[in-house]
Amino acid sequence: MSRRLLIIEDDPGLQKQMKWCFDGIDISLADKRDAALAELRRLDPQVVTLDLGLPPDPGGASEGFALLKTILELRPRTKVIVITGREEREHAARAIGMGACDFYQKPLDADTLNFVVNRAFRLDELEQENRRLSRHDASPLAGIIATSPEMLATCQYVEKIAGADITTLILGETGTGKEVIARAIHGLSDRAQAPFVAINCAAIPENLLESELFGYEKGAFTGANRQKQGKVEAATGGTLFLDEIGDMPVALQSKMLRFLQERVIERVGGHDSIPVDVRVICATHQDLGDMIGQGSFREDLYYRIAEMVIELPPLRDRQGDAVVLANAFVGQFSEQLKKNVKGLADDAVSAINCYRWPGNVREMENRLKRAVLMADGPYITASDLQLSDAPDQQAKPEALNLRQVREKAESQAIRQALLLSGNNVAAAARSLGVTRPTLYSMMEKYGLKGH
Ligand SMILES: Nc1ncnc2c1ncn2[C@@H]1O[C@H](COP(=O)(O)OP(=O)(O)OP(=O)(O)O)[C@@H](O)[C@H]1O
Ligand SMILES: [Mg+2]
């Protein structure tokens, strides 16, 4: 990325002198407040040098300080180097206190100024790199932030199956990231360059869903003035994501089944069978087993779409992920909304850990976006998050007795050890410091499986 510097200086002689000081930097000049703010928006400089003595107060520093405050409000990450007159050391201290990154005392010396400005660019680049690395650390797959053993195991599984053309069913509560996982599978597959086409079966009226999926021929129904391709064909070569498959009407389920078995479609009002090459991924938050029992979902379709099943745990069952996600969202929204929010206050961390997150990651995303927008200080507090209205009754320690607490912790530790050992009981027992028979009896108690 190019280095961009905005020089705010009202003396034309000094402007010229400064302009020739720097190599390999895009430079823009401004001599007063309005021009400076316009350039700030246009150039989006990483570094600004700001002469404190600007009109209408060239002999004082009031306009300079006011402008410093505005710049840091508009672009909190800007590195501002304040330039002061000879006798103005106290101004320098005040400017640093307000958030300027450095100061420089006149008279100007090209080498020193170059050094100070380059150091500010370097600082900015290091900060950016840090942000990038901290994001990357917690991101096992594109678009996914997670550090919990539960999600890391899921991501490993996704990497394994992505390359094979297996029809996959993704299960999970609302907002757990079913679509993100579907996109990650597509992105890791050989089909990544071809389209990813999503269709939400719950959002389209029953009578339109068939033509949305399979397309229609001219004259198929009133208003069908020309032939139209459906979503299945649009995904040719790529991936079709059938979201909320549990909401697909039973009549259409049999057409879907035929497509999955024979890999051909018929447009509505058409007679030709058109072969289509797509990979299918389905998702639902509903219990398809229950629906099969009630006759509202076809069992044979279930077995077709569930060649592989990925179950996304609710956020409250992902150890440690809530705070990791919250931090990542703070960073993301702080940057996006141009706020200078640095992180979470301690009481916010406790509030996040105690809350049930019924809307899972989507709720987390929305709440943190609002909190970052509303935050007055550099840290998000519990009250910014407004989680108190719906506290997690089940997570409250007083709701559990000691035996329940112990059993919950025990079963969680065992589940984690099994996950990390790939369900190898001997290895899990070793890591837990118990014998194999002990572990077996505990697994039986908690209904866990291994081999
Ligand atoms: N692990 C994650 N890391 C970062 N962002 C995530 C993660 N999981 C979900 N998100 C974000 O949360 C939001 C909801 O995710 P997504 O739409 O995939 O959920 P969903 O399970 O499909 O929800 P629904 O059942 O309501 O359709 C999206 O904005 C997504 O980017
Ligand atoms: Mg979804």
mmCIF file of N, CA and C in Angstrom, residues 24-117:
data_model
loop_
_atom_site.group_PDB
_atom_site.id
_atom_site.type_symbol
_atom_site.label_atom_id
_atom_site.label_comp_id
_atom_site.label_asym_id
_atom_site.label_seq_id
_atom_site.Cartn_x
_atom_site.Cartn_y
_atom_site.Cartn_z
ATOM 1 N N GLY A 24 9.339 8.876 -2.293
ATOM 2 C CA GLY A 24 8.444 7.712 -2.351
ATOM 3 C C GLY A 24 7.192 7.843 -1.512
ATOM 4 N N ILE A 25 6.772 9.069 -1.257
ATOM 5 C CA ILE A 25 5.558 9.273 -0.465
ATOM 6 C C ILE A 25 4.601 10.150 -1.267
ATOM 7 N N ASP A 26 3.317 9.777 -1.314
ATOM 8 C CA ASP A 26 2.312 10.651 -1.955
ATOM 9 C C ASP A 26 2.010 11.789 -1.004
ATOM 10 N N ILE A 27 2.200 13.005 -1.495
ATOM 11 C CA ILE A 27 2.060 14.151 -0.592
ATOM 12 C C ILE A 27 0.932 15.057 -1.030
ATOM 13 N N SER A 28 0.202 15.551 -0.041
ATOM 14 C CA SER A 28 -0.823 16.523 -0.340
ATOM 15 C C SER A 28 -0.667 17.671 0.657
ATOM 16 N N LEU A 29 -0.997 18.893 0.208
ATOM 17 C CA LEU A 29 -0.783 20.076 1.052
ATOM 18 C C LEU A 29 -2.107 20.743 1.380
ATOM 19 N N ALA A 30 -2.181 21.313 2.592
ATOM 20 C CA ALA A 30 -3.364 22.100 2.946
ATOM 21 C C ALA A 30 -2.906 23.236 3.846
ATOM 22 N N ASP A 31 -3.561 24.392 3.705
ATOM 23 C CA ASP A 31 -3.099 25.543 4.488
ATOM 24 C C ASP A 31 -4.096 25.983 5.554
ATOM 25 N N LYS A 32 -5.281 25.342 5.560
ATOM 26 C CA LYS A 32 -6.228 25.682 6.625
ATOM 27 C C LYS A 32 -7.195 24.530 6.847
ATOM 28 N N ARG A 33 -8.064 24.721 7.836
ATOM 29 C CA ARG A 33 -8.934 23.648 8.317
ATOM 30 C C ARG A 33 -9.753 22.961 7.213
ATOM 31 N N ASP A 34 -10.538 23.741 6.464
ATOM 32 C CA ASP A 34 -11.434 23.146 5.470
ATOM 33 C C ASP A 34 -10.665 22.323 4.439
ATOM 34 N N ALA A 35 -9.591 22.951 3.939
ATOM 35 C CA ALA A 35 -8.787 22.265 2.927
ATOM 36 C C ALA A 35 -8.188 20.990 3.518
ATOM 37 N N ALA A 36 -7.760 21.071 4.772
ATOM 38 C CA ALA A 36 -7.140 19.906 5.416
ATOM 39 C C ALA A 36 -8.142 18.757 5.538
ATOM 40 N N LEU A 37 -9.370 19.079 5.950
ATOM 41 C CA LEU A 37 -10.368 18.016 6.131
ATOM 42 C C LEU A 37 -10.761 17.409 4.787
ATOM 43 N N ALA A 38 -10.845 18.263 3.755
ATOM 44 C CA ALA A 38 -11.169 17.747 2.421
ATOM 45 C C ALA A 38 -10.077 16.781 1.961
ATOM 46 N N GLU A 39 -8.810 17.151 2.182
ATOM 47 C CA GLU A 39 -7.688 16.290 1.770
ATOM 48 C C GLU A 39 -7.639 15.002 2.597
ATOM 49 N N LEU A 40 -8.004 15.141 3.873
ATOM 50 C CA LEU A 40 -8.020 13.968 4.755
ATOM 51 C C LEU A 40 -8.985 12.921 4.203
ATOM 52 N N ARG A 41 -10.131 13.396 3.758
ATOM 53 C CA ARG A 41 -11.138 12.470 3.222
ATOM 54 C C ARG A 41 -10.698 11.905 1.874
ATOM 55 N N ARG A 42 -10.122 12.756 1.034
ATOM 56 C CA ARG A 42 -9.775 12.329 -0.315
ATOM 57 C C ARG A 42 -8.573 11.378 -0.311
ATOM 58 N N LEU A 43 -7.515 11.788 0.372
ATOM 59 C CA LEU A 43 -6.250 11.060 0.318
ATOM 60 C C LEU A 43 -6.199 9.885 1.297
ATOM 61 N N ASP A 44 -6.955 10.002 2.415
ATOM 62 C CA ASP A 44 -6.911 9.026 3.494
ATOM 63 C C ASP A 44 -5.463 8.728 3.895
ATOM 64 N N PRO A 45 -4.732 9.758 4.334
ATOM 65 C CA PRO A 45 -3.296 9.592 4.628
ATOM 66 C C PRO A 45 -3.085 8.795 5.908
ATOM 67 N N GLN A 46 -1.987 8.021 5.938
ATOM 68 C CA GLN A 46 -1.656 7.322 7.182
ATOM 69 C C GLN A 46 -1.022 8.299 8.165
ATOM 70 N N VAL A 47 -0.289 9.302 7.614
ATOM 71 C CA VAL A 47 0.433 10.241 8.474
ATOM 72 C C VAL A 47 0.076 11.680 8.090
ATOM 73 N N VAL A 48 -0.050 12.536 9.113
ATOM 74 C CA VAL A 48 -0.340 13.954 8.901
ATOM 75 C C VAL A 48 0.678 14.759 9.693
ATOM 76 N N THR A 49 1.267 15.801 9.077
ATOM 77 C CA THR A 49 2.016 16.756 9.897
ATOM 78 C C THR A 49 1.138 17.983 10.046
ATOM 79 N N LEU A 50 1.036 18.460 11.286
ATOM 80 C CA LEU A 50 0.101 19.534 11.577
ATOM 81 C C LEU A 50 0.815 20.685 12.264
ATOM 82 N N ASP A 51 0.869 21.815 11.581
ATOM 83 C CA ASP A 51 1.395 23.040 12.182
ATOM 84 C C ASP A 51 0.315 23.577 13.120
ATOM 85 N N LEU A 52 0.659 23.794 14.369
ATOM 86 C CA LEU A 52 -0.377 24.216 15.322
ATOM 87 C C LEU A 52 -0.842 25.649 15.071
ATOM 88 N N GLY A 53 0.028 26.493 14.548
ATOM 89 C CA GLY A 53 -0.339 27.893 14.334
ATOM 90 C C GLY A 53 -0.988 28.097 12.977
ATOM 91 N N LEU A 54 -2.320 27.916 12.929
ATOM 92 C CA LEU A 54 -3.038 28.043 11.646
ATOM 93 C C LEU A 54 -3.988 29.229 11.719
ATOM 94 N N PRO A 55 -4.334 29.829 10.573
ATOM 95 C CA PRO A 55 -5.325 30.891 10.594
ATOM 96 C C PRO A 55 -6.677 30.333 11.032
ATOM 97 N N PRO A 56 -7.505 31.054 11.754
ATOM 98 C CA PRO A 56 -7.378 32.486 12.062
ATOM 99 C C PRO A 56 -6.531 32.784 13.293
ATOM 100 N N ASP A 57 -5.746 31.816 13.789
ATOM 101 C CA ASP A 57 -4.944 32.062 14.992
ATOM 102 C C ASP A 57 -3.497 31.660 14.739
ATOM 103 N N PRO A 58 -2.835 32.293 13.719
ATOM 104 C CA PRO A 58 -1.503 31.830 13.321
ATOM 105 C C PRO A 58 -0.455 32.027 14.418
ATOM 106 N N GLY A 59 -0.701 32.993 15.322
ATOM 107 C CA GLY A 59 0.278 33.212 16.379
ATOM 108 C C GLY A 59 0.056 32.286 17.567
ATOM 109 N N GLY A 60 -1.163 31.752 17.722
ATOM 110 C CA GLY A 60 -1.473 30.871 18.857
ATOM 111 C C GLY A 60 -1.530 29.425 18.417
ATOM 112 N N ALA A 61 -2.362 28.631 19.124
ATOM 113 C CA ALA A 61 -2.437 27.218 18.751
ATOM 114 C C ALA A 61 -3.864 26.715 18.814
ATOM 115 N N SER A 62 -4.845 27.605 19.022
ATOM 116 C CA SER A 62 -6.226 27.150 19.241
ATOM 117 C C SER A 62 -6.771 26.427 18.015
ATOM 118 N N GLU A 63 -6.530 26.974 16.824
ATOM 119 C CA GLU A 63 -7.041 26.333 15.616
ATOM 120 C C GLU A 63 -6.353 24.990 15.381
ATOM 121 N N GLY A 64 -5.054 24.936 15.667
ATOM 122 C CA GLY A 64 -4.305 23.683 15.506
ATOM 123 C C GLY A 64 -4.847 22.583 16.399
ATOM 124 N N PHE A 65 -5.099 22.926 17.668
ATOM 125 C CA PHE A 65 -5.622 21.915 18.590
ATOM 126 C C PHE A 65 -7.020 21.463 18.177
ATOM 127 N N ALA A 66 -7.846 22.415 17.752
ATOM 128 C CA ALA A 66 -9.214 22.052 17.335
ATOM 129 C C ALA A 66 -9.154 21.089 16.142
ATOM 130 N N LEU A 67 -8.224 21.375 15.225
ATOM 131 C CA LEU A 67 -8.109 20.524 14.039
ATOM 132 C C LEU A 67 -7.569 19.138 14.409
ATOM 133 N N LEU A 68 -6.625 19.104 15.336
ATOM 134 C CA LEU A 68 -6.087 17.816 15.804
ATOM 135 C C LEU A 68 -7.223 16.950 16.340
ATOM 136 N N LYS A 69 -8.083 17.574 17.133
ATOM 137 C CA LYS A 69 -9.201 16.833 17.740
ATOM 138 C C LYS A 69 -10.116 16.277 16.638
ATOM 139 N N THR A 70 -10.440 17.123 15.664
ATOM 140 C CA THR A 70 -11.334 16.671 14.580
ATOM 141 C C THR A 70 -10.711 15.534 13.772
ATOM 142 N N ILE A 71 -9.435 15.680 13.461
ATOM 143 C CA ILE A 71 -8.774 14.634 12.648
ATOM 144 C C ILE A 71 -8.844 13.289 13.378
ATOM 145 N N LEU A 72 -8.562 13.323 14.689
ATOM 146 C CA LEU A 72 -8.542 12.057 15.433
ATOM 147 C C LEU A 72 -9.942 11.496 15.619
ATOM 148 N N GLU A 73 -10.942 12.370 15.587
ATOM 149 C CA GLU A 73 -12.309 11.856 15.641
ATOM 150 C C GLU A 73 -12.689 11.197 14.316
ATOM 151 N N LEU A 74 -12.308 11.861 13.234
ATOM 152 C CA LEU A 74 -12.672 11.338 11.907
ATOM 153 C C LEU A 74 -11.882 10.088 11.540
ATOM 154 N N ARG A 75 -10.584 10.123 11.813
ATOM 155 C CA ARG A 75 -9.696 8.997 11.450
ATOM 156 C C ARG A 75 -8.800 8.696 12.639
ATOM 157 N N PRO A 76 -9.341 7.931 13.616
ATOM 158 C CA PRO A 76 -8.601 7.740 14.876
ATOM 159 C C PRO A 76 -7.229 7.097 14.699
ATOM 160 N N ARG A 77 -7.014 6.360 13.615
ATOM 161 C CA ARG A 77 -5.730 5.666 13.501
ATOM 162 C C ARG A 77 -4.663 6.520 12.830
ATOM 163 N N THR A 78 -5.042 7.720 12.381
ATOM 164 C CA THR A 78 -4.062 8.585 11.713
ATOM 165 C C THR A 78 -2.922 8.917 12.668
ATOM 166 N N LYS A 79 -1.703 8.843 12.148
ATOM 167 C CA LYS A 79 -0.544 9.245 12.949
ATOM 168 C C LYS A 79 -0.314 10.734 12.698
ATOM 169 N N VAL A 80 -0.612 11.549 13.706
ATOM 170 C CA VAL A 80 -0.456 12.993 13.545
ATOM 171 C C VAL A 80 0.832 13.435 14.231
ATOM 172 N N ILE A 81 1.696 14.110 13.449
ATOM 173 C CA ILE A 81 2.918 14.690 14.022
ATOM 174 C C ILE A 81 2.675 16.191 14.122
ATOM 175 N N VAL A 82 2.721 16.691 15.345
ATOM 176 C CA VAL A 82 2.428 18.099 15.563
ATOM 177 C C VAL A 82 3.714 18.911 15.427
ATOM 178 N N ILE A 83 3.629 20.006 14.678
ATOM 179 C CA ILE A 83 4.810 20.856 14.496
ATOM 180 C C ILE A 83 4.605 22.150 15.289
ATOM 181 N N THR A 84 5.517 22.398 16.212
ATOM 182 C CA THR A 84 5.357 23.562 17.092
ATOM 183 C C THR A 84 6.473 24.567 16.860
ATOM 184 N N GLY A 85 6.211 25.803 17.336
ATOM 185 C CA GLY A 85 7.252 26.834 17.281
ATOM 186 C C GLY A 85 8.318 26.543 18.324
ATOM 187 N N ARG A 86 9.334 27.413 18.313
ATOM 188 C CA ARG A 86 10.494 27.216 19.191
ATOM 189 C C ARG A 86 10.154 27.097 20.677
ATOM 190 N N GLU A 87 9.280 27.981 21.132
ATOM 191 C CA GLU A 87 9.088 28.115 22.579
ATOM 192 C C GLU A 87 7.803 27.426 23.054
ATOM 193 N N GLU A 88 7.425 26.346 22.428
ATOM 194 C CA GLU A 88 6.086 25.817 22.722
ATOM 195 C C GLU A 88 6.094 24.365 23.184
ATOM 196 N N ARG A 89 7.018 24.077 24.098
ATOM 197 C CA ARG A 89 7.116 22.676 24.553
ATOM 198 C C ARG A 89 5.832 22.196 25.212
ATOM 199 N N GLU A 90 5.168 23.090 25.946
ATOM 200 C CA GLU A 90 3.943 22.653 26.651
ATOM 201 C C GLU A 90 2.853 22.291 25.652
ATOM 202 N N HIS A 91 2.886 22.929 24.490
ATOM 203 C CA HIS A 91 1.934 22.557 23.435
ATOM 204 C C HIS A 91 2.168 21.121 22.969
ATOM 205 N N ALA A 92 3.426 20.780 22.846
ATOM 206 C CA ALA A 92 3.766 19.428 22.396
ATOM 207 C C ALA A 92 3.192 18.396 23.358
ATOM 208 N N ALA A 93 3.384 18.632 24.641
ATOM 209 C CA ALA A 93 2.888 17.682 25.644
ATOM 210 C C ALA A 93 1.370 17.567 25.562
ATOM 211 N N ARG A 94 0.716 18.699 25.410
ATOM 212 C CA ARG A 94 -0.750 18.673 25.352
ATOM 213 C C ARG A 94 -1.225 17.893 24.114
ATOM 214 N N ALA A 95 -0.536 18.117 22.993
ATOM 215 C CA ALA A 95 -0.928 17.435 21.751
ATOM 216 C C ALA A 95 -0.769 15.924 21.882
ATOM 217 N N ILE A 96 0.325 15.481 22.495
ATOM 218 C CA ILE A 96 0.533 14.039 22.678
ATOM 219 C C ILE A 96 -0.576 13.480 23.572
ATOM 220 N N GLY A 97 -0.928 14.241 24.613
ATOM 221 C CA GLY A 97 -2.008 13.817 25.503
ATOM 222 C C GLY A 97 -3.328 13.657 24.765
ATOM 223 N N MET A 98 -3.509 14.455 23.725
ATOM 224 C CA MET A 98 -4.766 14.370 22.961
ATOM 225 C C MET A 98 -4.754 13.221 21.959
ATOM 226 N N GLY A 99 -3.576 12.621 21.742
ATOM 227 C CA GLY A 99 -3.540 11.483 20.819
ATOM 228 C C GLY A 99 -2.634 11.670 19.609
ATOM 229 N N ALA A 100 -1.891 12.798 19.566
ATOM 230 C CA ALA A 100 -0.908 12.948 18.484
ATOM 231 C C ALA A 100 0.177 11.909 18.700
ATOM 232 N N CYS A 101 0.831 11.442 17.627
ATOM 233 C CA CYS A 101 1.784 10.360 17.828
ATOM 234 C C CYS A 101 3.194 10.882 18.098
ATOM 235 N N ASP A 102 3.470 12.116 17.691
ATOM 236 C CA ASP A 102 4.827 12.643 17.863
ATOM 237 C C ASP A 102 4.775 14.164 17.706
ATOM 238 N N PHE A 103 5.899 14.827 18.022
ATOM 239 C CA PHE A 103 5.943 16.269 17.737
ATOM 240 C C PHE A 103 7.302 16.633 17.172
ATOM 241 N N TYR A 104 7.348 17.797 16.562
ATOM 242 C CA TYR A 104 8.581 18.239 15.931
ATOM 243 C C TYR A 104 8.671 19.733 16.145
ATOM 244 N N GLN A 105 9.834 20.167 16.613
ATOM 245 C CA GLN A 105 9.969 21.574 16.919
ATOM 246 C C GLN A 105 10.714 22.300 15.799
ATOM 247 N N LYS A 106 10.150 23.426 15.383
ATOM 248 C CA LYS A 106 10.828 24.209 14.347
ATOM 249 C C LYS A 106 12.139 24.734 14.919
ATOM 250 N N PRO A 107 13.169 25.088 14.149
ATOM 251 C CA PRO A 107 13.162 25.165 12.686
ATOM 252 C C PRO A 107 13.249 23.791 12.030
ATOM 253 N N LEU A 108 12.851 23.748 10.753
ATOM 254 C CA LEU A 108 12.814 22.482 10.044
ATOM 255 C C LEU A 108 14.198 22.030 9.601
ATOM 256 N N ASP A 109 14.418 20.748 9.772
ATOM 257 C CA ASP A 109 15.649 20.163 9.260
ATOM 258 C C ASP A 109 15.229 18.909 8.500
ATOM 259 N N ALA A 110 15.589 18.863 7.218
ATOM 260 C CA ALA A 110 15.039 17.818 6.338
ATOM 261 C C ALA A 110 15.316 16.412 6.866
ATOM 262 N N ASP A 111 16.533 16.136 7.321
ATOM 263 C CA ASP A 111 16.872 14.772 7.751
ATOM 264 C C ASP A 111 16.061 14.346 8.961
ATOM 265 N N THR A 112 15.993 15.250 9.949
ATOM 266 C CA THR A 112 15.268 14.892 11.169
ATOM 267 C C THR A 112 13.786 14.698 10.868
ATOM 268 N N LEU A 113 13.246 15.603 10.067
ATOM 269 C CA LEU A 113 11.822 15.510 9.738
ATOM 270 C C LEU A 113 11.536 14.198 9.002
ATOM 271 N N ASN A 114 12.420 13.858 8.075
ATOM 272 C CA ASN A 114 12.299 12.600 7.350
ATOM 273 C C ASN A 114 12.276 11.414 8.291
ATOM 274 N N PHE A 115 13.157 11.465 9.255
ATOM 275 C CA PHE A 115 13.253 10.383 10.232
ATOM 276 C C PHE A 115 11.944 10.258 11.023
ATOM 277 N N VAL A 116 11.435 11.387 11.498
ATOM 278 C CA VAL A 116 10.221 11.384 12.324
ATOM 279 C C VAL A 116 9.027 10.877 11.508
ATOM 280 N N VAL A 117 8.915 11.350 10.269
ATOM 281 C CA VAL A 117 7.776 10.953 9.425
ATOM 282 C C VAL A 117 7.859 9.473 9.068
#
